[in-house]
Backbone as numpy.savetxt, mean C-alpha at the origin, in Angstrom:
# Nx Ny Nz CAx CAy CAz Cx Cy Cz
22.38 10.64 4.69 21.60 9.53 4.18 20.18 9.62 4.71
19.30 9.63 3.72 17.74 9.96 4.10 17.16 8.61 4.95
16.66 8.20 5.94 16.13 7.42 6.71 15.03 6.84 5.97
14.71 5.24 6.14 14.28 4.59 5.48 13.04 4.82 6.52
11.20 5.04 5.77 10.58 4.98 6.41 10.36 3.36 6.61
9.44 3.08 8.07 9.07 1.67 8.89 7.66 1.36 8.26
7.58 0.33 7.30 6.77 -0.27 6.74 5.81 -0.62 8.59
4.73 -0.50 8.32 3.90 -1.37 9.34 2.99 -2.56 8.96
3.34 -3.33 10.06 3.07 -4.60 9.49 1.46 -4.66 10.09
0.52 -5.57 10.03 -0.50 -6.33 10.64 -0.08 -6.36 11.99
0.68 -6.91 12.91 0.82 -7.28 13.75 0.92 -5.56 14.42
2.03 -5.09 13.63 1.84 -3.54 14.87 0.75 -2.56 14.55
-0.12 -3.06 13.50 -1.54 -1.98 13.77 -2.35 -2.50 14.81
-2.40 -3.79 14.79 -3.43 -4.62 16.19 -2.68 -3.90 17.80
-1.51 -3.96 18.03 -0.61 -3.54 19.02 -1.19 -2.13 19.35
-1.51 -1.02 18.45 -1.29 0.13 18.74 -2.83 0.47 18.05
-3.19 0.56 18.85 -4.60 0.89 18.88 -5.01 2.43 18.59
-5.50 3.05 17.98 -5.85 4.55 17.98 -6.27 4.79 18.47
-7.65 3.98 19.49 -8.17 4.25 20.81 -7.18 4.70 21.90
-6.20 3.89 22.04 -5.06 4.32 23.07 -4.76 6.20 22.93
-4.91 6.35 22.09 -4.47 8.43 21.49 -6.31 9.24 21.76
-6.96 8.36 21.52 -7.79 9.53 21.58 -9.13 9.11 21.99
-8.69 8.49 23.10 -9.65 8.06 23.98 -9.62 8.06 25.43
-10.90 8.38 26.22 -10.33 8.07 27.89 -10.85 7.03 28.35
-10.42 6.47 29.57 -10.85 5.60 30.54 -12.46 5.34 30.45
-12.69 6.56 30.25 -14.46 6.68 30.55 -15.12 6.45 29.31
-14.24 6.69 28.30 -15.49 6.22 27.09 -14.82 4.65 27.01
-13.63 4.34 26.96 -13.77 3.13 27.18 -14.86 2.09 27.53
-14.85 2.49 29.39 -15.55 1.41 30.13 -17.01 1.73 29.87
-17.04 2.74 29.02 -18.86 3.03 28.92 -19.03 2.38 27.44
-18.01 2.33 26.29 -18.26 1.44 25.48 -18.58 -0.62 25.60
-17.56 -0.66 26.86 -17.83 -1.79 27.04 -18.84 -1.87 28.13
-19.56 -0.92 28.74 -21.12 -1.71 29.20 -22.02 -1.25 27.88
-22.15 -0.61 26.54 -23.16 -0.54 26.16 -23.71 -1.59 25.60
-23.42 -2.87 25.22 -24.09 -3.93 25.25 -25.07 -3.99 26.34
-24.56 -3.96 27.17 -25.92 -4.09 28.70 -26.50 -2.68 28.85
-26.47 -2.07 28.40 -27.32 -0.56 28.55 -28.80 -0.73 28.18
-30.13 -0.40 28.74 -31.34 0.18 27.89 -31.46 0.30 26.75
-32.06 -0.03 25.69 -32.51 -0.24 24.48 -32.28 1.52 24.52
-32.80 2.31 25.03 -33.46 3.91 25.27 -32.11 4.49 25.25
-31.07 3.79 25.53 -29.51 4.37 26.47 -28.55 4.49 25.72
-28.95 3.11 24.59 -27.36 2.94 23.81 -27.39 3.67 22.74
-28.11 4.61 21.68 -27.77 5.08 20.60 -27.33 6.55 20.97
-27.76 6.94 22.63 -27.30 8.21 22.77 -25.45 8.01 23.28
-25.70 6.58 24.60 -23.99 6.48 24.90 -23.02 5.90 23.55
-23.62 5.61 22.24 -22.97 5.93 21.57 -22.34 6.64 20.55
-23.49 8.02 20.25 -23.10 9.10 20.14 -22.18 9.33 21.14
-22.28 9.65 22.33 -21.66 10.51 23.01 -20.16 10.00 23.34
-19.86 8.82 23.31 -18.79 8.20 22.81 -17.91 8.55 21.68
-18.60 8.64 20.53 -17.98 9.20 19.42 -17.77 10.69 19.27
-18.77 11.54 20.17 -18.18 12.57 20.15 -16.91 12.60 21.08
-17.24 12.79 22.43 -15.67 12.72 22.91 -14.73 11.86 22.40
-14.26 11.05 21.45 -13.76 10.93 20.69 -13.26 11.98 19.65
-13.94 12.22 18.99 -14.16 13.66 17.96 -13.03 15.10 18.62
-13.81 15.35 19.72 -13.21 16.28 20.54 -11.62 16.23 20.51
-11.40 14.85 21.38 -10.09 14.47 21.55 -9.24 14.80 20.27
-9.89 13.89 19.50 -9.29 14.02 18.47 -8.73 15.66 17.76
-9.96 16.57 18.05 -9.49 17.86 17.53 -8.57 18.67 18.27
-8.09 17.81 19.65 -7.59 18.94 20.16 -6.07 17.84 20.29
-6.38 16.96 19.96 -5.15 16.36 19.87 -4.09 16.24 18.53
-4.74 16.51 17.54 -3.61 16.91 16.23 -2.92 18.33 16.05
-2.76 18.83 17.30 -2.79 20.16 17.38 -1.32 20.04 18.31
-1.18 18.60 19.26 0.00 18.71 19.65 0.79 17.38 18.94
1.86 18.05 19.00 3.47 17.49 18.68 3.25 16.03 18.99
3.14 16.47 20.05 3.70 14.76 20.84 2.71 13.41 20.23
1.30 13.85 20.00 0.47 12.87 20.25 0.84 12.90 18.73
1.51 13.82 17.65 1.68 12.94 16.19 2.34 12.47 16.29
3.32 12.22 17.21 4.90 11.69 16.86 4.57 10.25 17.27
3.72 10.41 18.73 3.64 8.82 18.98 2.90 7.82 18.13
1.90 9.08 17.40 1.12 8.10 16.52 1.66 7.83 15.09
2.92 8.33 15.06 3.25 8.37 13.31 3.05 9.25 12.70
1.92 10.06 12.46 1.38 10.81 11.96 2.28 12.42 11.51
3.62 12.44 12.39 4.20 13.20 11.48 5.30 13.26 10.46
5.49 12.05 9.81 6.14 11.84 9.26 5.64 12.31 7.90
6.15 12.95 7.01 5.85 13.22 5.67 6.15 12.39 4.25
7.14 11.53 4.88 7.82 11.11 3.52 7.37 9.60 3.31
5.87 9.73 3.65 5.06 7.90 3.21 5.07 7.75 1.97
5.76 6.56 1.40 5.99 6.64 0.01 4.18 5.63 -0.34
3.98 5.83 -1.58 3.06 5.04 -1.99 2.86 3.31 -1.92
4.13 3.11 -1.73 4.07 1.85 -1.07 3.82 0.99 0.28
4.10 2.42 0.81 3.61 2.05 2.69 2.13 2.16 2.47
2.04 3.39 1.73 0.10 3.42 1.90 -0.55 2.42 1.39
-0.02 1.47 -0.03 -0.86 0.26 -0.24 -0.35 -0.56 0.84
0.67 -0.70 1.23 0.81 -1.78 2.27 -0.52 -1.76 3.18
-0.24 -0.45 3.37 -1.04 -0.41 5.11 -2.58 -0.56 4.91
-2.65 -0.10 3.43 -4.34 -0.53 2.68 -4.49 -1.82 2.53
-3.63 -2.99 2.11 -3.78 -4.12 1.85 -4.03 -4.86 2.99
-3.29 -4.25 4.13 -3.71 -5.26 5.47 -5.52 -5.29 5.67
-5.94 -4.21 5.05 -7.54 -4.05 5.80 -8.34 -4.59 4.20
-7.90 -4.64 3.34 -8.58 -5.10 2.34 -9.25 -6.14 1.79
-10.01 -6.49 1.32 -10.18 -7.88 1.27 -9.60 -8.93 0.11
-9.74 -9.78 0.11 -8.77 -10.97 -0.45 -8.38 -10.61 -2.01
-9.80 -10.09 -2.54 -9.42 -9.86 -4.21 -8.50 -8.78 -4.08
-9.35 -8.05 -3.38 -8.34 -6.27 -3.53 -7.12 -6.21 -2.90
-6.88 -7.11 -2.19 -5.19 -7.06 -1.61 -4.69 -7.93 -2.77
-5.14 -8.60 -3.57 -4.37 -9.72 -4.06 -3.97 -8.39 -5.50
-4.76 -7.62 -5.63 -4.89 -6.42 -7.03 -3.45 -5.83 -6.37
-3.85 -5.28 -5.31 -2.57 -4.02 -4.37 -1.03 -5.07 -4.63
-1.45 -5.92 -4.25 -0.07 -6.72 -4.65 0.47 -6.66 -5.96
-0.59 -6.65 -6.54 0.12 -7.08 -8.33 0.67 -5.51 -8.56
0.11 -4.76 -7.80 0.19 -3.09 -8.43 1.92 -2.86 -7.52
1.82 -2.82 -6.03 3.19 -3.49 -5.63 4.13 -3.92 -6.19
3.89 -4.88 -7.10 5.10 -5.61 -7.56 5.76 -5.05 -9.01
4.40 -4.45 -9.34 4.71 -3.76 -10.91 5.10 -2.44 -10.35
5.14 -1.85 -9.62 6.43 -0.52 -9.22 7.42 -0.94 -8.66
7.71 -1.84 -7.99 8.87 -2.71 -7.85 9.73 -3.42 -9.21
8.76 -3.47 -10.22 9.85 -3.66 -11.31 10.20 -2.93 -11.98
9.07 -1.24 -12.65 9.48 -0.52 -12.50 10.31 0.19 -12.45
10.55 0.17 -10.55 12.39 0.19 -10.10 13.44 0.16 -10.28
12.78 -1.12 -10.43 14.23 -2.38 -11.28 14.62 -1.90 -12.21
13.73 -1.38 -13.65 13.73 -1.23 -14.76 14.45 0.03 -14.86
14.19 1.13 -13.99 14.70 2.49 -13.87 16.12 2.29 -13.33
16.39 1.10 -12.83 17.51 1.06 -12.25 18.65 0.36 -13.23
18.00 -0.34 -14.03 19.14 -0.51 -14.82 18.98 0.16 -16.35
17.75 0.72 -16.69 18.41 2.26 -17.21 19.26 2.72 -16.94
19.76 3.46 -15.71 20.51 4.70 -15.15 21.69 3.57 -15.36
21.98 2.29 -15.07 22.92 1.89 -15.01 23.71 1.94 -16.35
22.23 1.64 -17.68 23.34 1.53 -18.88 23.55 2.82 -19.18
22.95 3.75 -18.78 23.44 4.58 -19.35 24.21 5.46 -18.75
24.73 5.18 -17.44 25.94 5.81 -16.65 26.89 5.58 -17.12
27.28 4.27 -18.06 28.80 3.44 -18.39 28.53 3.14 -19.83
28.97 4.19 -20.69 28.75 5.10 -22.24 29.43 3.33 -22.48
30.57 2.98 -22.24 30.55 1.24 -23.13 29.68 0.17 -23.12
29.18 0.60 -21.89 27.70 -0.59 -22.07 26.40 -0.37 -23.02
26.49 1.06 -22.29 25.41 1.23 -23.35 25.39 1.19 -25.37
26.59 1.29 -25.39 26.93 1.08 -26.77 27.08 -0.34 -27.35
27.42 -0.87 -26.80 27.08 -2.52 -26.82 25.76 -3.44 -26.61
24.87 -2.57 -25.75 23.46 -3.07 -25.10 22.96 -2.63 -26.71
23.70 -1.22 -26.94 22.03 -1.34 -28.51 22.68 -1.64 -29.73
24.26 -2.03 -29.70 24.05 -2.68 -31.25 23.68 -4.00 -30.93
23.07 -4.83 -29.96 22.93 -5.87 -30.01 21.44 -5.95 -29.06
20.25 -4.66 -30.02 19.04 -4.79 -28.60 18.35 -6.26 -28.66
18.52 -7.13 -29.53 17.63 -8.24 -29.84 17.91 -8.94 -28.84
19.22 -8.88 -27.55 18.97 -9.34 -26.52 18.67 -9.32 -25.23
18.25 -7.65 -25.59 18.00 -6.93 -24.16 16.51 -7.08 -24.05
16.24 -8.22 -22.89 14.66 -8.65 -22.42 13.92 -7.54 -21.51
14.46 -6.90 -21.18 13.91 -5.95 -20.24 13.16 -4.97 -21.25
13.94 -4.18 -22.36 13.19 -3.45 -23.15 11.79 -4.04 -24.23
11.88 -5.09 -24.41 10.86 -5.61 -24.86 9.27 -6.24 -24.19
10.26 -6.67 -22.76 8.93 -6.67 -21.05 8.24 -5.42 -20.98
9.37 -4.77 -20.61 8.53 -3.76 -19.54 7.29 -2.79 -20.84
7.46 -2.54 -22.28 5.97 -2.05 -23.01 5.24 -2.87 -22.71
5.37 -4.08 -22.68 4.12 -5.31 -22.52 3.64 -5.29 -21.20
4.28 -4.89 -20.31 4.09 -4.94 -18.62 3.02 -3.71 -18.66
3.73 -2.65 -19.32 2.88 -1.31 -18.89 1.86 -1.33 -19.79
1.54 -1.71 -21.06 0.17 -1.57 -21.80 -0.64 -2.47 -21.33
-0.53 -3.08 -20.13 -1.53 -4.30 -19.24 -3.07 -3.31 -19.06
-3.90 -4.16 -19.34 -5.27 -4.07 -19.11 -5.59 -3.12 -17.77
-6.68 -2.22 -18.05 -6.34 -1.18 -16.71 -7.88 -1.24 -15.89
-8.79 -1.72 -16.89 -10.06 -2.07 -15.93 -9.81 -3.21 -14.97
-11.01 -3.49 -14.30 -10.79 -4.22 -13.02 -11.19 -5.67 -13.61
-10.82 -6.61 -13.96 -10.63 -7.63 -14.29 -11.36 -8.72 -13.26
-12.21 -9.57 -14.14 -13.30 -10.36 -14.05 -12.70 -12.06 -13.84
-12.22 -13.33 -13.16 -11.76 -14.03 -13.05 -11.48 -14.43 -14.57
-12.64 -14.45 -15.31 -12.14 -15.45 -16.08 -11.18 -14.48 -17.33
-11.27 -13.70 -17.52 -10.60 -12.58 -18.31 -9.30 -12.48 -17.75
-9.15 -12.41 -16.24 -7.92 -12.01 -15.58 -6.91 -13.56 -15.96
-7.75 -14.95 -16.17 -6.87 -15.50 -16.75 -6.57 -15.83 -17.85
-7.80 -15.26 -18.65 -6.81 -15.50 -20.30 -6.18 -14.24 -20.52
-5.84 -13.06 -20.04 -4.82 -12.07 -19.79 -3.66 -12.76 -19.08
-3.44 -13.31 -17.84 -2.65 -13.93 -17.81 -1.61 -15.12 -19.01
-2.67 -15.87 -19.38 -2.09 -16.69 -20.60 -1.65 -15.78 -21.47
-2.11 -15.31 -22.11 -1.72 -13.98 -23.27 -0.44 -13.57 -23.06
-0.43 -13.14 -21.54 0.88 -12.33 -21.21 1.91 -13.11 -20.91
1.91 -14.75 -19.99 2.80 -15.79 -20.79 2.84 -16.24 -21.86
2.39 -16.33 -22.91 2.37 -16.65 -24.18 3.49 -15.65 -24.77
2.89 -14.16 -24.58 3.94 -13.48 -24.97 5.71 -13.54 -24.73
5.46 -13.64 -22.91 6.80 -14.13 -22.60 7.99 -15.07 -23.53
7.22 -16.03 -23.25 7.44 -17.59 -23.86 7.77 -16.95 -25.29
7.81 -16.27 -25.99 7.82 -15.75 -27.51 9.35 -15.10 -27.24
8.87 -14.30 -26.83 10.32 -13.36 -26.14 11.44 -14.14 -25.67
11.22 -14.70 -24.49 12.13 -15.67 -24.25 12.89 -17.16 -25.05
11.93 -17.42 -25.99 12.37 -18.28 -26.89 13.31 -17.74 -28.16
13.01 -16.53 -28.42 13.86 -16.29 -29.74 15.20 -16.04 -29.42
């Protein structure tokens, strides 16, 4: 059984800092005096900050250990961890978009999932299509997927919304 990858939440990206992997003591405490540094002092201590950073960094994806602690070797991030983990840093419109995009491969899913279902059990499926006028899923999901693909303007995004309940409401009523 293939192992379910660990969604990360908000709370454990704040916890686990990337500074902690590829940083030392010393650029630390020299980041936190460059506020009080010389006008003359701080654009070089913070270059030089970011390079040893840099450094670290190059010589640290090179070992085992420091991917494992950081995650970083795991291969099998499905597209849904990556919007997750994009939506935490996003801002309000664009996480609220990642969500809708979220939820429409989550139905998707659904949709693929009870495909395979009718058509694993040859009596269902023979019954599902002499009678498709009541199968709601096949008539959703074209309307789901021919959805508007530019980036949508408030007031457009809600008479697309209405449209697309309206349609419902049609579907669901007959």
């Amino acid at each position: 059984m293939r192992e379910k990858p660990k969604v990360v939440t908000k709370m454990d990206q704040k916890n686990k800092s990337w500074d902690h992997f590829f940083r030392n003591d010393s650029s630390n405490m020299l980041e936190d005096a460059l506020p009080y540094l010389p006008s003359s002092l701080k654009k070089t201590a913070a270059i030089y900050i970011k390079l040893t950073e840099l450094l670290k960094i190059t010589s640290e994806f090179d070992n085992q250990q420091t991917l494992s602690a950081c995650g970083l070797d795991q291969n099998n991030a499905s597209i849904e961890m990556i919007l997750n983990a994009m939506k935490l840093r996003a801002p309000k419109e664009t996480a609220a978009q990642i969500d809708q995009l979220l939820q429409m491969m989550q139905l998707m899913k659904v949709y693929q999932t009870y495909q395979n279902f009718v058509n694993s059990n040859p009596n269902l499926a023979s019954s599902l299509s002499s009678n498709q006028d009541n199968d709601i899923l096949s008539k959703l999901m074209p309307m789901l997927m021919s959805g508007n693909t530019s980036t949508p303007n408030s007031s457009t995004q809600k008479s697309s919304n209405t449209d697309f309940m309206d349609q419902l409401n049609q579907i669901l009523n007959k």
